[in-house]
Coordinates of C-alpha atoms in Angstrom, one line a residue:
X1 CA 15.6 -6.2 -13.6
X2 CA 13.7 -3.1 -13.1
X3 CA 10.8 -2.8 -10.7
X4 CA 8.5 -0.6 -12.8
X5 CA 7.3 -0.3 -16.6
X6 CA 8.5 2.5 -18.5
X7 CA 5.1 4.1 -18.8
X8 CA 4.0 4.1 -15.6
X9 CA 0.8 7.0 -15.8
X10 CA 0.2 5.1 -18.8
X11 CA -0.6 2.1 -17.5
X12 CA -2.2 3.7 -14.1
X13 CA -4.3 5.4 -16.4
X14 CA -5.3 2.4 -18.9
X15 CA -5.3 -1.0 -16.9
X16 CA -8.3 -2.6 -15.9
X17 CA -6.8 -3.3 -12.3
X18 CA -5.5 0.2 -11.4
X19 CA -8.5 1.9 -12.8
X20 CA -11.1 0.0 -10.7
X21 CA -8.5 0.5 -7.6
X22 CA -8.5 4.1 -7.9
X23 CA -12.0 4.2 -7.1
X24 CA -13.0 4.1 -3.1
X25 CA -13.7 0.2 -2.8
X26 CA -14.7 -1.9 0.2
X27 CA -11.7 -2.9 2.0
X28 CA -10.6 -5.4 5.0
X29 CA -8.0 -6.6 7.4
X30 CA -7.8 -9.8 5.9
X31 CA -5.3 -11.6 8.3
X32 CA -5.8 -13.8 10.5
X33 CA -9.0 -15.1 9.9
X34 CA -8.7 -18.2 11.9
X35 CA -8.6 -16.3 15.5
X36 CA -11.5 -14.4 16.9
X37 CA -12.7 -10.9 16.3
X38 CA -10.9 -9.1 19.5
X39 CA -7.8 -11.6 19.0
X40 CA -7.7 -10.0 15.1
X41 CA -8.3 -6.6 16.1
X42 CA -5.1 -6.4 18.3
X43 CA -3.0 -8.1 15.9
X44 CA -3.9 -5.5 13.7
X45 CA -2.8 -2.6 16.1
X46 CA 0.2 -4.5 16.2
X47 CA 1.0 -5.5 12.8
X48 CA 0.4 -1.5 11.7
X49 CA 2.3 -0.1 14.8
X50 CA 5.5 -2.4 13.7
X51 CA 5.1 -2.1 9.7
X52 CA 2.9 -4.5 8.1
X53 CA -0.6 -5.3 7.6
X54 CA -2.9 -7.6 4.8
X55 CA -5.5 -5.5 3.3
X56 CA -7.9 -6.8 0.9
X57 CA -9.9 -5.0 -1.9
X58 CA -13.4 -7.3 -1.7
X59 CA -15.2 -6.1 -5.3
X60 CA -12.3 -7.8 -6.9
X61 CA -10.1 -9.9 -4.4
X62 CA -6.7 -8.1 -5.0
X63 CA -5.0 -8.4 -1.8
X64 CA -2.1 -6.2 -1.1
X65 CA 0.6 -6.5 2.2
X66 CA 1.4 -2.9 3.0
X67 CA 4.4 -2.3 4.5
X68 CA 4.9 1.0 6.1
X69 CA 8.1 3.0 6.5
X70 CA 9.2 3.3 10.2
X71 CA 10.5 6.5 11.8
X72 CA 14.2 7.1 12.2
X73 CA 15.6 4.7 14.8
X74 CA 12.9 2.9 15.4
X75 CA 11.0 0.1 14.9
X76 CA 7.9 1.8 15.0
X77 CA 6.0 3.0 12.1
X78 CA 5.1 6.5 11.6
X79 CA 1.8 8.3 12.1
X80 CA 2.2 10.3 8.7
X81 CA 1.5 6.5 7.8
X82 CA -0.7 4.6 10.2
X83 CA -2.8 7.6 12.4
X84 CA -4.9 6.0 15.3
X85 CA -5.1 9.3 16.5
X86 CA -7.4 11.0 13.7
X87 CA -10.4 10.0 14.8
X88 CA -11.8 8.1 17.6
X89 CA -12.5 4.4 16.3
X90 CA -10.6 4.4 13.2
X91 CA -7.5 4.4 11.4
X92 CA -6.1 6.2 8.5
X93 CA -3.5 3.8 6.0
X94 CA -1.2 5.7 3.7
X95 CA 1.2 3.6 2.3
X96 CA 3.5 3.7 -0.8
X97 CA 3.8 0.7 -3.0
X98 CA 4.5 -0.9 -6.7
X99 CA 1.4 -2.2 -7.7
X100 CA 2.0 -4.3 -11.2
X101 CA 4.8 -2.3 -12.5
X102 CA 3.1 0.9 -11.3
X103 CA 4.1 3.7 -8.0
X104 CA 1.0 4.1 -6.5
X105 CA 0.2 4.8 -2.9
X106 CA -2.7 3.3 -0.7
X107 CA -4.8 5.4 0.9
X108 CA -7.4 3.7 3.5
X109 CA -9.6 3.9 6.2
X110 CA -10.7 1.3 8.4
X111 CA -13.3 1.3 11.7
X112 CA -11.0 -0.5 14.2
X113 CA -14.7 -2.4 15.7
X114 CA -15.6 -3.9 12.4
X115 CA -11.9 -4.2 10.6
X116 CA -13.0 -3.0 7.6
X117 CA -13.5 0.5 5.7
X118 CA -13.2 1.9 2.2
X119 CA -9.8 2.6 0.4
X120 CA -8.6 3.2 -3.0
X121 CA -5.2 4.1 -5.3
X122 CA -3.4 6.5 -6.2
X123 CA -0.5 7.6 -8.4
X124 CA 2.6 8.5 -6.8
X125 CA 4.5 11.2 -9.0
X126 CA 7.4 11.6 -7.2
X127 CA 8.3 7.8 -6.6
X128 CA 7.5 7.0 -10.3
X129 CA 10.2 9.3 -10.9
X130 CA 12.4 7.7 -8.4
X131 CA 11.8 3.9 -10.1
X132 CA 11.6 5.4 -13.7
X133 CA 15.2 6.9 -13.0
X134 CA 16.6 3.8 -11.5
X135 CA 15.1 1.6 -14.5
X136 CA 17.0 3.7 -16.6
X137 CA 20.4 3.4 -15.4
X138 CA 19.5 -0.3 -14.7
X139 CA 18.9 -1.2 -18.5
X140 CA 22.0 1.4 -19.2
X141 CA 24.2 -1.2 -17.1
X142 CA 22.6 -4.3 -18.3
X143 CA 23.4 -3.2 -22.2
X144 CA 26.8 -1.6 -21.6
X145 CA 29.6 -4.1 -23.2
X146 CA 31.5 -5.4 -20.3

């Protein structure tokens, strides 16, 4: 089945969800929650510099788990994706998803003392492309008489 609807900008453009998540919104590291504040912020150094963290959207509760691409041959994640070295304190999050149907790509940054920052939404062209290309053939295969 195909990942993405077939008018993704559409959609971006139109749903509720997206439209409020293009906006800069409060954000957290929401994993975790059980362990103390130093124990969580580590984790999080971690979970980003491997490929992974929880962040959650706190206006409206949507959650995502952001998975980063790692750099050739390793099983590090790249700083085009997760920068620690930016600025002092903080880190920058870019990280391409589907979101409901929809290529987007998450763009955040969050104070490394407090675990929590402001990020937002937006479209990603190129990958839309990518998924609306695949969904094609996809369906093409699906309907073509075996």
């Amino acid at each position: 089945m195909p990942r993405v609807v077939e008018n993704q900008r559409a959609k971006f453009e139109t749903d509720p969800v997206l439209r409020q998540l293009q906006e800069d919104s409060e954000i957290r590291y929401i994993d975790h929650c059980d362990c103390s504040l130093e124990e969580r912020r580590v984790r999080f150094r971690t979970e980003c510099h491997e490929g992974s963290s929880k962040i959650g959207f706190i206006g409206n509760g949507v959650h995502l788990l952001l998975s980063f691409p790692k750099v050739a041959g390793s099983r590090y994640t790249s700083s085009e994706f997760v920068d620690f070295s930016c600025e002092m304190g903080k880190v920058y999050i870019q990280c391409p998803l589907i979101f409901n149907g929809v290529c987007v790509k998450f763009f955040g940054c969050l104070v490394l003392q407090t675990l929590a920052g402001i990020g937002h939404l937006e479209f990603d062209e190129t990958q839309a492309q990518v998924e609306h290309d695949l969904r094609v053939e996809t369906l093409k295969n699906l309907s073509a008489p075996e």
